[in-house]
N, CA, C and O atoms as a DFTB+ gen file, in Angstrom:
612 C
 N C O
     1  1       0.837      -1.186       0.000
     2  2       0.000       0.000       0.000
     3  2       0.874       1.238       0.000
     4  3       1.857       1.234       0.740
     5  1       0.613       2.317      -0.766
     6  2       0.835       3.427      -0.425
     7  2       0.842       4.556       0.044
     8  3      -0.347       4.832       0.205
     9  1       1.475       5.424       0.380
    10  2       1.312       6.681       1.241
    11  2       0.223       7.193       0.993
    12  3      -0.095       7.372      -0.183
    13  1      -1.032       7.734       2.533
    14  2      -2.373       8.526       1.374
    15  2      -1.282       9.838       0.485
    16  3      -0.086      10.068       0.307
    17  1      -2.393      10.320       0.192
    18  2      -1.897      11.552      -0.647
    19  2      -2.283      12.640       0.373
    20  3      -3.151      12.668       1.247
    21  1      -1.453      13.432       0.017
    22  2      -1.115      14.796       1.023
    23  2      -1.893      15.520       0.275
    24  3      -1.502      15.567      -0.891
    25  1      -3.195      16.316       0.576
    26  2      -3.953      17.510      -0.184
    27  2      -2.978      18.777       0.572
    28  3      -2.294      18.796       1.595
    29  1      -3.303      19.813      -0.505
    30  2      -3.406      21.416       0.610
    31  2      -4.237      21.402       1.289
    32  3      -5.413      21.330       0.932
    33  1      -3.725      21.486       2.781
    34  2      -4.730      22.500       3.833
    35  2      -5.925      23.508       3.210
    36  3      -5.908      24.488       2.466
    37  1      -7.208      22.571       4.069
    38  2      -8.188      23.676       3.691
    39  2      -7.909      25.226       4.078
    40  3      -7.038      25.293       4.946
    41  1      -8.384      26.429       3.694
    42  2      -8.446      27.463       3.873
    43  2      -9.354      27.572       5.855
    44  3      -8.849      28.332       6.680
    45  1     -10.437      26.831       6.174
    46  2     -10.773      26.899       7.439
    47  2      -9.478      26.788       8.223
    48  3      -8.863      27.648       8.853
    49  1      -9.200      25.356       7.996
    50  2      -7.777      24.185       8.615
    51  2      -6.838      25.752       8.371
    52  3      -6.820      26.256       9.494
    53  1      -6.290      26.430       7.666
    54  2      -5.090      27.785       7.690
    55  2      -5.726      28.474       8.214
    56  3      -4.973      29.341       8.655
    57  1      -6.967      28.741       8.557
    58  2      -7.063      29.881       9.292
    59  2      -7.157      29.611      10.899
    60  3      -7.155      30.498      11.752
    61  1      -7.209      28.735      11.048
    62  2      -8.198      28.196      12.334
    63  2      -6.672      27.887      12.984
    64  3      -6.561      27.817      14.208
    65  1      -5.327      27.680      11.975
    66  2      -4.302      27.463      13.133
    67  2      -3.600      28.955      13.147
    68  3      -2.863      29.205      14.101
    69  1      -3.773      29.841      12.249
    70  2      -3.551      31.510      12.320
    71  2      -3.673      31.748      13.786
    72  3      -2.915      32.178      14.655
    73  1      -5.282      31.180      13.732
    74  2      -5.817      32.275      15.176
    75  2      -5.105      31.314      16.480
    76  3      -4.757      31.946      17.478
    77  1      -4.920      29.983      16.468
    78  2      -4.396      29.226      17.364
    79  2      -2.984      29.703      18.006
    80  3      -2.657      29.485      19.172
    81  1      -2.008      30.567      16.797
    82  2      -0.936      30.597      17.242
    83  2      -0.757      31.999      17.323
    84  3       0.388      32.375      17.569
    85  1      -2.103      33.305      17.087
    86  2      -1.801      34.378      17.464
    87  2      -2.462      34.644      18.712
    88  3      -3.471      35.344      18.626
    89  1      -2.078      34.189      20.001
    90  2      -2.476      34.304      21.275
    91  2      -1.818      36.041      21.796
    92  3      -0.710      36.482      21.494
    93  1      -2.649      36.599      22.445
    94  2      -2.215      37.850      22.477
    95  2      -0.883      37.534      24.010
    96  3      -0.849      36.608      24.821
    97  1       0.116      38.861      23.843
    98  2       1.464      38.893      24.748
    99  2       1.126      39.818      25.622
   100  3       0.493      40.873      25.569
   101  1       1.775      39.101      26.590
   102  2       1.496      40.436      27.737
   103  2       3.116      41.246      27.573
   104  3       4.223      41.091      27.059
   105  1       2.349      42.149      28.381
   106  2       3.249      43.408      28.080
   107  2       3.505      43.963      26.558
   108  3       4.644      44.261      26.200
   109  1       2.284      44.092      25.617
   110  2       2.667      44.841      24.564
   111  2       1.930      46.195      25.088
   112  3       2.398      47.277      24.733
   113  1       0.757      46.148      25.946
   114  2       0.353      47.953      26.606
   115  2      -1.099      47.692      26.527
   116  3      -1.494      46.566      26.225
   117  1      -1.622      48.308      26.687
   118  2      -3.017      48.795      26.338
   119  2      -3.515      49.533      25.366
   120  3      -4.401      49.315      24.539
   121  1      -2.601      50.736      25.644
   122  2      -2.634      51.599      24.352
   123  2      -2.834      51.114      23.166
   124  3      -3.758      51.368      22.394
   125  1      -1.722      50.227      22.996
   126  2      -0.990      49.881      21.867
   127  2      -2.480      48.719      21.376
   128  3      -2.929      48.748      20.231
   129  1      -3.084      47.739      22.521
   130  2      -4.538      47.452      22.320
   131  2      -5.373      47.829      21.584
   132  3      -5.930      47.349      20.597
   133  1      -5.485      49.412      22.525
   134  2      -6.836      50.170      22.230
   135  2      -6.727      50.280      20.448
   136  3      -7.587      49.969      19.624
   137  1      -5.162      50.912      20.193
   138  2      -5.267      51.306      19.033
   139  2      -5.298      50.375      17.641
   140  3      -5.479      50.653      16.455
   141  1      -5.058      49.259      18.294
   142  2      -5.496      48.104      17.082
   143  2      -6.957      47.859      17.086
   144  3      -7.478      47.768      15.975
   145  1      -7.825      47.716      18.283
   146  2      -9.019      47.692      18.341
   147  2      -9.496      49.125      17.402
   148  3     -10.437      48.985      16.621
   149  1      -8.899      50.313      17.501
   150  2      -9.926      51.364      16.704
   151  2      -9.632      51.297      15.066
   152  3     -10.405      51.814      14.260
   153  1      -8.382      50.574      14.665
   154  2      -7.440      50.239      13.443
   155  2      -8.614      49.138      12.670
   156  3      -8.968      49.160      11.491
   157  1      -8.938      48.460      13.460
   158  2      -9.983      47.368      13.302
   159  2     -11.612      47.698      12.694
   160  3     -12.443      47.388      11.841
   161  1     -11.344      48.513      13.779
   162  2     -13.369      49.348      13.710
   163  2     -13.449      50.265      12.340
   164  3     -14.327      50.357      11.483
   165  1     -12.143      50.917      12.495
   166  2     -12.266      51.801      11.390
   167  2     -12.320      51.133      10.081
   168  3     -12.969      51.587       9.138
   169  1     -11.459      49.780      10.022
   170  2     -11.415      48.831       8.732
   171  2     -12.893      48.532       8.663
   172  3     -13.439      49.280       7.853
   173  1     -13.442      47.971       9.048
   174  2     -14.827      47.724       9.048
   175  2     -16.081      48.819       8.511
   176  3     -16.980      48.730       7.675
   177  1     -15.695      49.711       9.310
   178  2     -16.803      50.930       8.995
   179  2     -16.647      51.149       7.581
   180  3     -17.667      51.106       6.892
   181  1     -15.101      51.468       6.824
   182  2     -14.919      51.428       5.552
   183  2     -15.094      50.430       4.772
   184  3     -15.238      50.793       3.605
   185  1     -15.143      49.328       4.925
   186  2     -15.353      48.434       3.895
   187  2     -16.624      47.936       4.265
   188  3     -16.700      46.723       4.066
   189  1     -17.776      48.507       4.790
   190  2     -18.826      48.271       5.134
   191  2     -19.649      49.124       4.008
   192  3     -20.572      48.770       3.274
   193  1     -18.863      50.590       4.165
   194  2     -19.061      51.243       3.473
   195  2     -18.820      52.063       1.855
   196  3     -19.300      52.992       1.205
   197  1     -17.630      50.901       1.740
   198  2     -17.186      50.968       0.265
   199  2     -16.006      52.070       0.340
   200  3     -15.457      52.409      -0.709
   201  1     -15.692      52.519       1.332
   202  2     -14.856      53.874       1.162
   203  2     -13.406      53.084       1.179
   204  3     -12.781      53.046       2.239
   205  1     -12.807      52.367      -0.168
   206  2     -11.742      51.672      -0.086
   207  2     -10.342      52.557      -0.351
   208  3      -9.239      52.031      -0.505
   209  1     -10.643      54.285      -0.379
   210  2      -9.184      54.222      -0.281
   211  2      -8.879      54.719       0.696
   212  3      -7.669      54.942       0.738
   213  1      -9.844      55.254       2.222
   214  2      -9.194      55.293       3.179
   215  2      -8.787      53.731       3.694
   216  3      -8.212      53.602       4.775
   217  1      -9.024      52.877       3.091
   218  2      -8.817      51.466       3.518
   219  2      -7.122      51.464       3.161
   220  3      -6.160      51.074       3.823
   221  1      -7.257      52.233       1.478
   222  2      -6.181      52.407       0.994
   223  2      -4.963      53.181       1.529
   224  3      -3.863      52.894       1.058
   225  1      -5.062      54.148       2.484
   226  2      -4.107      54.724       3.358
   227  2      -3.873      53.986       4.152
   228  3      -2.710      54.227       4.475
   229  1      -4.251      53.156       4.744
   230  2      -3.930      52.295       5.978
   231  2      -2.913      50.670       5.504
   232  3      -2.571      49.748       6.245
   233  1      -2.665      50.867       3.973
   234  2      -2.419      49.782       3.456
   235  2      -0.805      50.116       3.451
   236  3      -0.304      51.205       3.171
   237  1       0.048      48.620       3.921
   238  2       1.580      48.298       4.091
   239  2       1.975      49.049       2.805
   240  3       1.133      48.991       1.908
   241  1       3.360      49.903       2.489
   242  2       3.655      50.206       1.347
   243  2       4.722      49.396       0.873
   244  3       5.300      49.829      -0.124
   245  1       5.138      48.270       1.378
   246  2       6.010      47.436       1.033
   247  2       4.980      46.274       0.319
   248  3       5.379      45.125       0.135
   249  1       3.909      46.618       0.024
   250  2       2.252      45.215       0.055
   251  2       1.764      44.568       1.209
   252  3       2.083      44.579       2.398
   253  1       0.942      44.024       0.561
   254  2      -0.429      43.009       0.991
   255  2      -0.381      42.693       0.391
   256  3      -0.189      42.945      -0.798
   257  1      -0.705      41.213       1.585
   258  2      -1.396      40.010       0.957
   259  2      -2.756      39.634       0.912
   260  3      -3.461      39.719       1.918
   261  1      -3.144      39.263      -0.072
   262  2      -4.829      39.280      -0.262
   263  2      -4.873      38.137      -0.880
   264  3      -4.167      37.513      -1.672
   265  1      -6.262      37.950      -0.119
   266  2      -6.911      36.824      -1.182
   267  2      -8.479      36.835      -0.815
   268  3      -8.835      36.421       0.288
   269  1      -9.481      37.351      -1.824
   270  2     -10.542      37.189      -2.174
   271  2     -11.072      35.751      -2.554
   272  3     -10.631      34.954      -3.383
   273  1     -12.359      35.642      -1.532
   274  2     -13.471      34.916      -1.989
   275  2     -12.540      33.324      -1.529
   276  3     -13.247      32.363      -1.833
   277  1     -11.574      33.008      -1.081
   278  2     -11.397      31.197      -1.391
   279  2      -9.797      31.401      -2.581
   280  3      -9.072      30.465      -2.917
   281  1      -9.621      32.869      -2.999
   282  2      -8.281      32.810      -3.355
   283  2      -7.014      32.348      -3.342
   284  3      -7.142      32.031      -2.159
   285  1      -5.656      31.946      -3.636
   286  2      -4.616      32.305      -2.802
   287  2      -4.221      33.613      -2.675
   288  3      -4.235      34.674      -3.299
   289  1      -3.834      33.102      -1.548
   290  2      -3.607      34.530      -0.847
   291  2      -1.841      34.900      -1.609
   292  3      -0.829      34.297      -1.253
   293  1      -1.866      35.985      -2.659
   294  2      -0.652      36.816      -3.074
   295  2      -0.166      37.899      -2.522
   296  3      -0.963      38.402      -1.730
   297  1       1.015      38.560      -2.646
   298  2       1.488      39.709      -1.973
   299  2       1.738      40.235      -3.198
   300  3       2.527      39.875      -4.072
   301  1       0.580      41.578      -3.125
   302  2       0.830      42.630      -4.299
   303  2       0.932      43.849      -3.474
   304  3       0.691      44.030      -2.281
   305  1       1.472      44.874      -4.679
   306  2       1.221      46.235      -4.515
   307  2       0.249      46.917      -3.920
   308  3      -0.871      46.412      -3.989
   309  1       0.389      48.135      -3.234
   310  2      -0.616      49.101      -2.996
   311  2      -1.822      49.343      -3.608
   312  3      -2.955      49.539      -3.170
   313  1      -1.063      49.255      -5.376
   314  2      -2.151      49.808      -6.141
   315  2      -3.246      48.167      -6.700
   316  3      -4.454      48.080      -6.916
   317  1      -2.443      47.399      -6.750
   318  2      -2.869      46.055      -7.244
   319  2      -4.040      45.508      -6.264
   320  3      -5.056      44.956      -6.686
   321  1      -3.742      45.747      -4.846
   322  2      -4.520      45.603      -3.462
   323  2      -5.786      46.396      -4.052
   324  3      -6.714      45.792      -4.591
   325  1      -5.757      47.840      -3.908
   326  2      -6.922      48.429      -3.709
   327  2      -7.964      48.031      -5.431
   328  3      -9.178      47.833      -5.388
   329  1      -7.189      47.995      -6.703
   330  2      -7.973      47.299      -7.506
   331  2      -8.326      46.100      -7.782
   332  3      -8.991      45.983      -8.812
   333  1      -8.038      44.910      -7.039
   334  2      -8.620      43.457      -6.408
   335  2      -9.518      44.305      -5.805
   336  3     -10.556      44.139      -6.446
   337  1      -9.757      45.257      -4.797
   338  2     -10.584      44.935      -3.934
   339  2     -11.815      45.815      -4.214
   340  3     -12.897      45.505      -3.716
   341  1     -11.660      47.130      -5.159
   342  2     -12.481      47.596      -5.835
   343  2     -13.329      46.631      -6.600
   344  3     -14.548      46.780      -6.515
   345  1     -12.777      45.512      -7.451
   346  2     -13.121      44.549      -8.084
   347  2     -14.480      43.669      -7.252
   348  3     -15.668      43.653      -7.574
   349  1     -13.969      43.155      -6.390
   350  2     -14.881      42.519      -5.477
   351  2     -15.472      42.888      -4.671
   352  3     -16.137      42.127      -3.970
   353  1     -15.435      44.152      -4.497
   354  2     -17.030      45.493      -3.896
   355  2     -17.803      45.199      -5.138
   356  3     -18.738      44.401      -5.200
   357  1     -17.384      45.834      -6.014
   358  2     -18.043      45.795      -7.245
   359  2     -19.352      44.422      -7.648
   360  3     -20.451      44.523      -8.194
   361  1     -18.755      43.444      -7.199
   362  2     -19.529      42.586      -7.210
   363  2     -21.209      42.005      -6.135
   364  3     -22.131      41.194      -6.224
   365  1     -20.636      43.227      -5.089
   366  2     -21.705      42.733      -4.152
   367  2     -22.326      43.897      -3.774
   368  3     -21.632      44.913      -3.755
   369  1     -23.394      43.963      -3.493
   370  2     -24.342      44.549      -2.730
   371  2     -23.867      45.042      -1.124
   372  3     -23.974      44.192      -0.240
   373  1     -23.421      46.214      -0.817
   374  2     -22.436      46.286       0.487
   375  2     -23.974      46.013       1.625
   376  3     -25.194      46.178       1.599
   377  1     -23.066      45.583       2.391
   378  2     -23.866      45.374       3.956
   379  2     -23.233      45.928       5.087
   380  3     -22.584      46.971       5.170
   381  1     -23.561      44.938       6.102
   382  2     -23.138      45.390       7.363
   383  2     -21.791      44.717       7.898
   384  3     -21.689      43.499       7.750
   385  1     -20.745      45.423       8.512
   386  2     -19.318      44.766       9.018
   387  2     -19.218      45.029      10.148
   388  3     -19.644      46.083      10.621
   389  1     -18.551      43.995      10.911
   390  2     -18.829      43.971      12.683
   391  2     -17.413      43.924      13.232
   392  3     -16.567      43.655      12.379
   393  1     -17.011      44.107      14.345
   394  2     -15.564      43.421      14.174
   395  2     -15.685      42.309      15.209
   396  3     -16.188      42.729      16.252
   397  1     -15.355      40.937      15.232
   398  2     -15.338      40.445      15.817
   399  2     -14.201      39.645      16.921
   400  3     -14.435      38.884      17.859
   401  1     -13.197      40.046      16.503
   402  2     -12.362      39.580      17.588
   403  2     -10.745      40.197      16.927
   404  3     -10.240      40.140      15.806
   405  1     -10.363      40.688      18.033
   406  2      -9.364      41.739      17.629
   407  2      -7.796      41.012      18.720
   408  3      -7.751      41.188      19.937
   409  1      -6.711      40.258      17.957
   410  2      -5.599      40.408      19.148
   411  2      -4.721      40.168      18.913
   412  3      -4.589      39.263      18.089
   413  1      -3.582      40.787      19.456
   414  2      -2.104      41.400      19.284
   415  2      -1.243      39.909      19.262
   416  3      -1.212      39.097      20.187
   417  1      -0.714      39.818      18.238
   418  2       0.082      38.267      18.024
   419  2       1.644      38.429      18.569
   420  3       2.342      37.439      18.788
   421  1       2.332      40.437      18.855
   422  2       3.527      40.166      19.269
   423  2       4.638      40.550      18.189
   424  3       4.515      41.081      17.085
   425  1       5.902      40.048      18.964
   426  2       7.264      40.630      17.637
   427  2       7.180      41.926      17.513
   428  3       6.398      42.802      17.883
   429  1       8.460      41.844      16.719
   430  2       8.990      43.305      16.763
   431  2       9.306      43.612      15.600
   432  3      10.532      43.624      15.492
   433  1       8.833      43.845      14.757
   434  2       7.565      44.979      14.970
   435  2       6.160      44.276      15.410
   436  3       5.730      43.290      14.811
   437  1       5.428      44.929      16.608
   438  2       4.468      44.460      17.024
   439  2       3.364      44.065      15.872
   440  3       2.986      44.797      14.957
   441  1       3.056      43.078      16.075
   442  2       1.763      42.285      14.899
   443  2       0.310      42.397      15.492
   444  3       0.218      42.881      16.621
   445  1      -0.669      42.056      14.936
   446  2      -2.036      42.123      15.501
   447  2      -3.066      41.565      14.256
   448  3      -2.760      41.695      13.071
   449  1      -3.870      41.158      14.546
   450  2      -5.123      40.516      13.425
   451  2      -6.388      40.747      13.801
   452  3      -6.426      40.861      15.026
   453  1      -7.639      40.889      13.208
   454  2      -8.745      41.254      13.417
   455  2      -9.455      40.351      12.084
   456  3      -9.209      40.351      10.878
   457  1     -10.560      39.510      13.027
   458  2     -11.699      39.281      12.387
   459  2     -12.472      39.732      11.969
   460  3     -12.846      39.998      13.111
   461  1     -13.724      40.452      10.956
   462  2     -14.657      41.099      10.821
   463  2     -15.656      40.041       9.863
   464  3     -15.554      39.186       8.983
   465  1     -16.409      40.557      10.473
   466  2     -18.016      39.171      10.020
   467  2     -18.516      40.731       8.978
   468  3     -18.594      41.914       9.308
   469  1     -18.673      40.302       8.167
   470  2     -19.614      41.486       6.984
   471  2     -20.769      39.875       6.290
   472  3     -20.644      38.650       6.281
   473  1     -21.770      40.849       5.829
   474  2     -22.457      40.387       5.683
   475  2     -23.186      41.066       4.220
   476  3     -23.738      42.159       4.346
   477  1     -23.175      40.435       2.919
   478  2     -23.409      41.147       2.008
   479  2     -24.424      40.330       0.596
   480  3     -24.542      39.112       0.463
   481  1     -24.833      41.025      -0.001
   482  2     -25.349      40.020      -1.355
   483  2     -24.526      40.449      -2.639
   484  3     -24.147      41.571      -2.974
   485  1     -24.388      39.405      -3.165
   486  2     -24.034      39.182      -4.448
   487  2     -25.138      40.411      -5.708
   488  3     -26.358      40.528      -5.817
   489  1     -24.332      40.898      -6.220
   490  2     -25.148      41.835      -7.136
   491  2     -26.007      42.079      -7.935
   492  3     -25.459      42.311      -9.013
   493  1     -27.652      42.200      -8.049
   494  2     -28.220      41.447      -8.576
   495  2     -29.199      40.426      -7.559
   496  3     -30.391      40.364      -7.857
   497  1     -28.906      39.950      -6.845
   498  2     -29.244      39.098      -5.765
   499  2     -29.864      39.743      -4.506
   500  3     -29.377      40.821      -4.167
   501  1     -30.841      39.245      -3.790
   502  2     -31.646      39.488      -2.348
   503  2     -30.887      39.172      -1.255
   504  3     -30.764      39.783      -0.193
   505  1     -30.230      37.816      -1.752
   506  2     -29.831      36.820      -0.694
   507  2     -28.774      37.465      -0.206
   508  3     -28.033      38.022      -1.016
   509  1     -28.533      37.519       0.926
   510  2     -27.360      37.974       1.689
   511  2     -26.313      36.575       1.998
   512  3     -26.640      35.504       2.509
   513  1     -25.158      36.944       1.571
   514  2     -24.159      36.047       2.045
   515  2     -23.207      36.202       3.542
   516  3     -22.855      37.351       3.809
   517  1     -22.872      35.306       4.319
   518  2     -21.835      36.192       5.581
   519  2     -20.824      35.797       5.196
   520  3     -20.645      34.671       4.733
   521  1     -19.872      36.787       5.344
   522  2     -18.063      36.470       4.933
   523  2     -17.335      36.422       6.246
   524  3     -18.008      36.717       7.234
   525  1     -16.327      36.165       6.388
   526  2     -15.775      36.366       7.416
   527  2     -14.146      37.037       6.620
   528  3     -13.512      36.496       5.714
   529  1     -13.840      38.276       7.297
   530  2     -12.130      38.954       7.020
   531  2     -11.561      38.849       7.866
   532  3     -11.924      39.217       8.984
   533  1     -10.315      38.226       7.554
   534  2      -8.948      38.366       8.398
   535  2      -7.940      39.491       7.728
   536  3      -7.527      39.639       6.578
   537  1      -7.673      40.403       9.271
   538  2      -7.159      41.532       8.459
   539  2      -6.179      41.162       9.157
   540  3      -6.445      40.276       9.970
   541  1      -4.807      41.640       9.123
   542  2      -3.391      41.398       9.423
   543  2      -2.516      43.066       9.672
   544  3      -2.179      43.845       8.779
   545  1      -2.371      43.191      10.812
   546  2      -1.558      44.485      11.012
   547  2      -0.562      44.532      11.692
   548  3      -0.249      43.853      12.670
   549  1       0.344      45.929      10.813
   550  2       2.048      46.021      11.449
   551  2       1.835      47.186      12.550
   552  3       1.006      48.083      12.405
   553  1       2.624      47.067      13.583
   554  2       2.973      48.440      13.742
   555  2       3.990      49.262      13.822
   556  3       4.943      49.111      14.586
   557  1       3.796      50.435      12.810
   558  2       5.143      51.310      12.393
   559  2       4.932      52.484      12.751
   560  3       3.794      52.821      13.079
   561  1       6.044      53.419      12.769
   562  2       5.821      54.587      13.063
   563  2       4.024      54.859      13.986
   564  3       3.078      55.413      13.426
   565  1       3.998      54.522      14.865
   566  2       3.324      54.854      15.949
   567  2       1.644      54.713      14.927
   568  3       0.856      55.654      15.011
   569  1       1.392      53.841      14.300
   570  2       0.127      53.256      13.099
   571  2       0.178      52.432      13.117
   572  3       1.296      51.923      13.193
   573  1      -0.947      51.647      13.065
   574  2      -1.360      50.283      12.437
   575  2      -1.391      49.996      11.401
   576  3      -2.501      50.287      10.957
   577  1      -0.408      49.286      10.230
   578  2      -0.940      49.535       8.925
   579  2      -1.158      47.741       8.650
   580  3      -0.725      46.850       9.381
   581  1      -1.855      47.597       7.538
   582  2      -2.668      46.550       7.142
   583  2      -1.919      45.938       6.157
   584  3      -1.808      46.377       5.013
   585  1      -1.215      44.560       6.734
   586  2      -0.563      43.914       5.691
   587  2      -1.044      42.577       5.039
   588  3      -0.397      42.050       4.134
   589  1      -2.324      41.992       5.580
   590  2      -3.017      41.333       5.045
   591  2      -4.622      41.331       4.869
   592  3      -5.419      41.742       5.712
   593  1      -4.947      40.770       3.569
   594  2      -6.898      40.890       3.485
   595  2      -7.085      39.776       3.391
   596  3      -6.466      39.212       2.489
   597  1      -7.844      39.090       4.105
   598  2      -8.416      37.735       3.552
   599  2      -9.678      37.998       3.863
   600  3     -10.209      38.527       4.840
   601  1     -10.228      37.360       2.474
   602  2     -11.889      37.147       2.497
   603  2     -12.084      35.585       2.545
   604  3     -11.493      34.898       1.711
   605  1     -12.950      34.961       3.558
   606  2     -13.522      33.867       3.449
   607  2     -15.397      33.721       3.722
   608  3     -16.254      34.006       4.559
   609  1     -15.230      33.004       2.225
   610  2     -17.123      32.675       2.201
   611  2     -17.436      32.048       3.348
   612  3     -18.601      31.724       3.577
């Protein structure tokens, strides 16, 4: 008999050990908390609301990594980021974005990730779909900036 076959890791299975191994550190502050929690809210309110290029100021200038819808996740440009993601507004009917769980993973430069549950329809469509985003943030010069997007259906 032979070896089973090795698939890729589902996208749940990668995310689900993301959040396993970003346990928040003590002693990174509160502050430094608060301000990923408002880094978070504010991501949300904007992409709730379609306003993607203040999304776009908050974006790593070295890139993001994104991956829409069940994608792989690539590391593009500034400009490549915000037109993927213009792209896939475009496609849906905007809704409502929540944030759901916000916490500091650590390192130096301090890291942090945020969940956000949005909830939207396909264009054309009644039906509302729920997504879930994993957003990914650095912190530099005294900001949170956003070095990863993941969308999962």
């Amino acid at each position: 008999m032979g070896r089973p076959a090795l698939g890729r890791p589902s996208r749940v299975a990668t995310f689900a050990v993301a959040c396993l191994v970003a346990a928040p550190v003590a002693g990174s502050g509160a502050a430094a908390q608060e301000a990923v929690e408002a880094a978070a809210g504010a991501f949300a309110r904007q992409w709730a609301g379609g306003d993607l290029e203040q999304i776009g100021d908050a974006l790593h200038a070295d890139g993001v990594r994104v991956s829409l819808a069940g994608e792989r996740a690539n590391l593009v440009s500034v400009r490549q980021a915000l037109a993927g993601l213009r792209e896939f507004h475009a496609g849906h009917e905007l809704g409502g974005a929540t944030v759901a769980r916000v916490a500091e993973v650590g390192g130096v430069p301090l890291r942090a990730f945020a969940e956000i549950s949005w909830s939207a329809s396909a264009a054309g469509t009644s039906e509302p779909s729920e997504y879930l985003i994993f957003v990914g943030f650095i912190r530099e010069d005294e900001a949170w900036r956003i070095t990863e997007i993941r969308v999962f259906p």
